[in-house]
């Protein structure tokens, strides 16, 4: 637990990125490019966890995608930010 405790908290961010991807493709309230960016870490974490069972992988993958997605939400032209 000492090795991955600081990375396990990033799973919530990965789930939030999945929710933003849902909003992009299903609800269409967010730009689709943001949805694609958000879907990459969700699929990577799911595949890597299924293949290896490593619990700390969201902490490695999610932070840069979170920054890109949130910058896109802040400065983009999504319908949710109007």
Short mmCIF file of N, CA and C in Angstrom, two decimals:
data_model
loop_
_atom_site.label_atom_id
_atom_site.label_comp_id
_atom_site.label_asym_id
_atom_site.label_seq_id
_atom_site.Cartn_x
_atom_site.Cartn_y
_atom_site.Cartn_z
N UNK A 1 0.81 -1.19 0.00
CA UNK A 1 0.00 0.00 0.00
C UNK A 1 0.86 1.26 0.00
N UNK A 2 2.05 1.19 0.54
CA UNK A 2 2.91 2.37 0.56
C UNK A 2 3.35 2.79 -0.84
N UNK A 3 3.45 1.85 -1.74
CA UNK A 3 3.91 2.17 -3.08
C UNK A 3 2.88 2.93 -3.90
N UNK A 4 1.63 2.49 -3.84
CA UNK A 4 0.62 3.03 -4.74
C UNK A 4 -0.45 3.88 -4.07
N UNK A 5 -0.33 4.15 -2.79
CA UNK A 5 -1.37 4.90 -2.09
C UNK A 5 -1.57 6.30 -2.67
N UNK A 6 -0.51 6.94 -3.07
CA UNK A 6 -0.65 8.29 -3.63
C UNK A 6 -1.23 8.29 -5.04
N UNK A 7 -1.18 7.17 -5.72
CA UNK A 7 -1.68 7.11 -7.09
C UNK A 7 -3.13 6.61 -7.17
N UNK A 8 -3.61 5.93 -6.16
CA UNK A 8 -4.96 5.36 -6.22
C UNK A 8 -6.03 6.45 -6.25
N UNK A 9 -5.74 7.59 -5.65
CA UNK A 9 -6.70 8.69 -5.65
C UNK A 9 -7.00 9.25 -7.03
N UNK A 10 -6.12 9.00 -7.97
CA UNK A 10 -6.34 9.48 -9.33
C UNK A 10 -7.39 8.67 -10.09
N UNK A 11 -7.86 7.58 -9.51
CA UNK A 11 -8.92 6.82 -10.17
C UNK A 11 -10.19 7.65 -10.30
N UNK A 12 -10.47 8.48 -9.31
CA UNK A 12 -11.62 9.38 -9.39
C UNK A 12 -11.51 10.36 -10.54
N UNK A 13 -10.32 10.84 -10.80
CA UNK A 13 -10.09 11.74 -11.94
C UNK A 13 -10.33 10.99 -13.25
N UNK A 14 -9.89 9.76 -13.31
CA UNK A 14 -10.11 8.95 -14.51
C UNK A 14 -11.59 8.72 -14.75
N UNK A 15 -12.34 8.48 -13.69
CA UNK A 15 -13.79 8.31 -13.82
C UNK A 15 -14.44 9.62 -14.25
N UNK A 16 -13.96 10.74 -13.74
CA UNK A 16 -14.49 12.04 -14.16
C UNK A 16 -14.19 12.31 -15.63
N UNK A 17 -13.01 11.88 -16.10
CA UNK A 17 -12.70 12.02 -17.52
C UNK A 17 -13.63 11.16 -18.37
N UNK A 18 -14.00 9.99 -17.86
CA UNK A 18 -14.98 9.16 -18.55
C UNK A 18 -16.35 9.83 -18.61
N UNK A 19 -16.70 10.55 -17.55
CA UNK A 19 -17.97 11.27 -17.54
C UNK A 19 -17.96 12.42 -18.54
N UNK A 20 -16.82 13.08 -18.68
CA UNK A 20 -16.71 14.16 -19.68
C UNK A 20 -16.79 13.58 -21.08
N UNK A 21 -16.19 12.41 -21.30
CA UNK A 21 -16.31 11.75 -22.61
C UNK A 21 -17.76 11.38 -22.88
N UNK A 22 -18.48 10.94 -21.87
CA UNK A 22 -19.91 10.64 -22.03
C UNK A 22 -20.67 11.90 -22.42
N UNK A 23 -20.34 13.01 -21.78
CA UNK A 23 -21.01 14.28 -22.11
C UNK A 23 -20.69 14.72 -23.53
N UNK A 24 -19.53 14.35 -24.04
CA UNK A 24 -19.16 14.75 -25.40
C UNK A 24 -19.86 13.91 -26.45
N UNK A 25 -19.97 12.61 -26.21
CA UNK A 25 -20.51 11.73 -27.25
C UNK A 25 -22.00 11.45 -27.10
N UNK A 26 -22.49 11.40 -25.89
CA UNK A 26 -23.89 11.06 -25.69
C UNK A 26 -24.77 12.30 -25.56
N UNK A 27 -24.37 13.21 -24.67
CA UNK A 27 -25.18 14.40 -24.44
C UNK A 27 -24.86 15.55 -25.39
N UNK A 28 -23.68 15.53 -25.96
CA UNK A 28 -23.19 16.55 -26.89
C UNK A 28 -23.19 17.95 -26.28
N UNK A 29 -22.82 18.02 -25.01
CA UNK A 29 -22.68 19.32 -24.35
C UNK A 29 -21.23 19.77 -24.28
N UNK A 30 -20.32 18.90 -24.66
CA UNK A 30 -18.89 19.20 -24.66
C UNK A 30 -18.37 18.90 -26.06
N UNK A 31 -17.36 19.64 -26.49
CA UNK A 31 -16.78 19.42 -27.81
C UNK A 31 -16.26 17.98 -27.95
N UNK A 32 -16.36 17.46 -29.14
CA UNK A 32 -15.96 16.06 -29.35
C UNK A 32 -14.47 15.83 -29.20
N UNK A 33 -13.64 16.82 -29.53
CA UNK A 33 -12.20 16.62 -29.37
C UNK A 33 -11.85 16.47 -27.90
N UNK A 34 -12.59 17.13 -27.03
CA UNK A 34 -12.37 16.96 -25.60
C UNK A 34 -12.78 15.55 -25.18
N UNK A 35 -13.85 15.05 -25.77
CA UNK A 35 -14.28 13.69 -25.49
C UNK A 35 -13.25 12.65 -25.91
N UNK A 36 -12.62 12.87 -27.05
CA UNK A 36 -11.58 11.95 -27.51
C UNK A 36 -10.38 11.99 -26.58
N UNK A 37 -9.99 13.20 -26.18
CA UNK A 37 -8.85 13.35 -25.26
C UNK A 37 -9.17 12.67 -23.93
N UNK A 38 -10.39 12.78 -23.46
CA UNK A 38 -10.77 12.19 -22.18
C UNK A 38 -10.91 10.67 -22.26
N UNK A 39 -11.23 10.17 -23.41
CA UNK A 39 -11.43 8.73 -23.56
C UNK A 39 -10.11 7.95 -23.58
N UNK A 40 -9.04 8.58 -23.99
CA UNK A 40 -7.74 7.90 -24.07
C UNK A 40 -7.29 7.36 -22.72
N UNK A 41 -7.24 8.16 -21.65
CA UNK A 41 -6.79 7.59 -20.38
C UNK A 41 -7.76 6.58 -19.78
N UNK A 42 -9.05 6.76 -20.04
CA UNK A 42 -10.03 5.80 -19.52
C UNK A 42 -9.79 4.42 -20.14
N UNK A 43 -9.60 4.37 -21.43
CA UNK A 43 -9.35 3.09 -22.09
C UNK A 43 -7.99 2.53 -21.72
N UNK A 44 -6.99 3.39 -21.57
CA UNK A 44 -5.66 2.93 -21.20
C UNK A 44 -5.66 2.34 -19.79
N UNK A 45 -6.31 3.01 -18.85
CA UNK A 45 -6.35 2.51 -17.48
C UNK A 45 -7.15 1.21 -17.40
N UNK A 46 -8.25 1.14 -18.12
CA UNK A 46 -9.06 -0.08 -18.12
C UNK A 46 -8.28 -1.26 -18.70
N UNK A 47 -7.63 -1.05 -19.82
CA UNK A 47 -6.87 -2.13 -20.45
C UNK A 47 -5.66 -2.54 -19.61
N UNK A 48 -4.96 -1.57 -19.07
CA UNK A 48 -3.76 -1.88 -18.29
C UNK A 48 -4.12 -2.55 -16.97
N UNK A 49 -5.21 -2.11 -16.34
CA UNK A 49 -5.63 -2.76 -15.09
C UNK A 49 -6.12 -4.18 -15.34
N UNK A 50 -6.80 -4.38 -16.46
CA UNK A 50 -7.26 -5.74 -16.78
C UNK A 50 -6.08 -6.65 -17.12
N UNK A 51 -5.06 -6.10 -17.77
CA UNK A 51 -3.93 -6.92 -18.18
C UNK A 51 -2.96 -7.21 -17.04
N UNK A 52 -2.70 -6.21 -16.19
CA UNK A 52 -1.67 -6.37 -15.17
C UNK A 52 -2.18 -6.30 -13.74
N UNK A 53 -3.30 -5.62 -13.52
CA UNK A 53 -3.82 -5.45 -12.18
C UNK A 53 -3.11 -4.38 -11.37
N UNK A 54 -2.33 -3.53 -12.02
CA UNK A 54 -1.60 -2.48 -11.35
C UNK A 54 -2.57 -1.38 -10.91
N UNK A 55 -2.70 -1.11 -9.60
CA UNK A 55 -3.69 -0.14 -9.14
C UNK A 55 -3.26 1.31 -9.29
N UNK A 56 -1.99 1.60 -9.48
CA UNK A 56 -1.53 2.97 -9.51
C UNK A 56 -1.41 3.58 -10.89
N UNK A 57 -1.81 2.89 -11.92
CA UNK A 57 -1.66 3.39 -13.28
C UNK A 57 -2.46 4.66 -13.56
N UNK A 58 -3.64 4.88 -12.96
CA UNK A 58 -4.34 6.15 -13.20
C UNK A 58 -3.53 7.37 -12.77
N UNK A 59 -2.70 7.23 -11.76
CA UNK A 59 -1.89 8.35 -11.32
C UNK A 59 -0.78 8.71 -12.28
N UNK A 60 -0.44 7.80 -13.16
CA UNK A 60 0.60 8.05 -14.15
C UNK A 60 0.01 8.64 -15.42
N UNK A 61 -1.17 8.18 -15.80
CA UNK A 61 -1.76 8.54 -17.09
C UNK A 61 -2.70 9.75 -17.02
N UNK A 62 -3.48 9.86 -15.99
CA UNK A 62 -4.57 10.84 -15.94
C UNK A 62 -4.17 12.31 -15.79
N UNK A 63 -3.14 12.67 -15.04
CA UNK A 63 -2.87 14.10 -14.84
C UNK A 63 -2.67 14.94 -16.10
N UNK A 64 -1.88 14.51 -17.09
CA UNK A 64 -1.75 15.36 -18.28
C UNK A 64 -3.05 15.48 -19.07
N UNK A 65 -3.81 14.40 -19.14
CA UNK A 65 -5.08 14.45 -19.87
C UNK A 65 -6.09 15.31 -19.13
N UNK A 66 -6.04 15.32 -17.80
CA UNK A 66 -6.91 16.18 -17.02
C UNK A 66 -6.61 17.65 -17.33
N UNK A 67 -5.35 18.00 -17.38
CA UNK A 67 -4.97 19.37 -17.67
C UNK A 67 -5.43 19.80 -19.07
N UNK A 68 -5.27 18.93 -20.05
CA UNK A 68 -5.69 19.25 -21.42
C UNK A 68 -7.20 19.38 -21.49
N UNK A 69 -7.92 18.45 -20.87
CA UNK A 69 -9.39 18.48 -20.93
C UNK A 69 -9.95 19.70 -20.22
N UNK A 70 -9.41 20.03 -19.05
CA UNK A 70 -9.95 21.15 -18.31
C UNK A 70 -9.59 22.49 -18.97
N UNK A 71 -8.43 22.57 -19.61
CA UNK A 71 -8.10 23.77 -20.38
C UNK A 71 -9.03 23.90 -21.58
N UNK A 72 -9.35 22.78 -22.21
CA UNK A 72 -10.30 22.81 -23.32
C UNK A 72 -11.69 23.23 -22.87
N UNK A 73 -12.09 22.81 -21.68
CA UNK A 73 -13.39 23.24 -21.15
C UNK A 73 -13.37 24.72 -20.79
N UNK A 74 -12.26 25.20 -20.27
CA UNK A 74 -12.18 26.59 -19.84
C UNK A 74 -12.10 27.56 -21.02
N UNK A 75 -11.36 27.19 -22.04
CA UNK A 75 -11.12 28.11 -23.15
C UNK A 75 -11.80 27.71 -24.45
N UNK A 76 -12.46 26.57 -24.48
CA UNK A 76 -13.10 26.09 -25.69
C UNK A 76 -14.48 26.69 -25.91
N UNK A 77 -15.16 26.17 -26.89
CA UNK A 77 -16.49 26.68 -27.24
C UNK A 77 -17.54 25.60 -27.08
N UNK A 78 -17.52 24.92 -25.94
CA UNK A 78 -18.51 23.90 -25.67
C UNK A 78 -19.82 24.57 -25.26
N UNK A 79 -20.93 23.87 -25.50
CA UNK A 79 -22.23 24.44 -25.13
C UNK A 79 -22.42 24.50 -23.62
N UNK A 80 -21.69 23.72 -22.89
CA UNK A 80 -21.84 23.70 -21.44
C UNK A 80 -21.24 24.95 -20.80
N UNK A 81 -20.29 25.61 -21.48
CA UNK A 81 -19.64 26.78 -20.91
C UNK A 81 -20.27 28.09 -21.36
N UNK A 82 -21.30 28.03 -22.13
CA UNK A 82 -21.96 29.27 -22.59
C UNK A 82 -22.83 29.86 -21.53
#
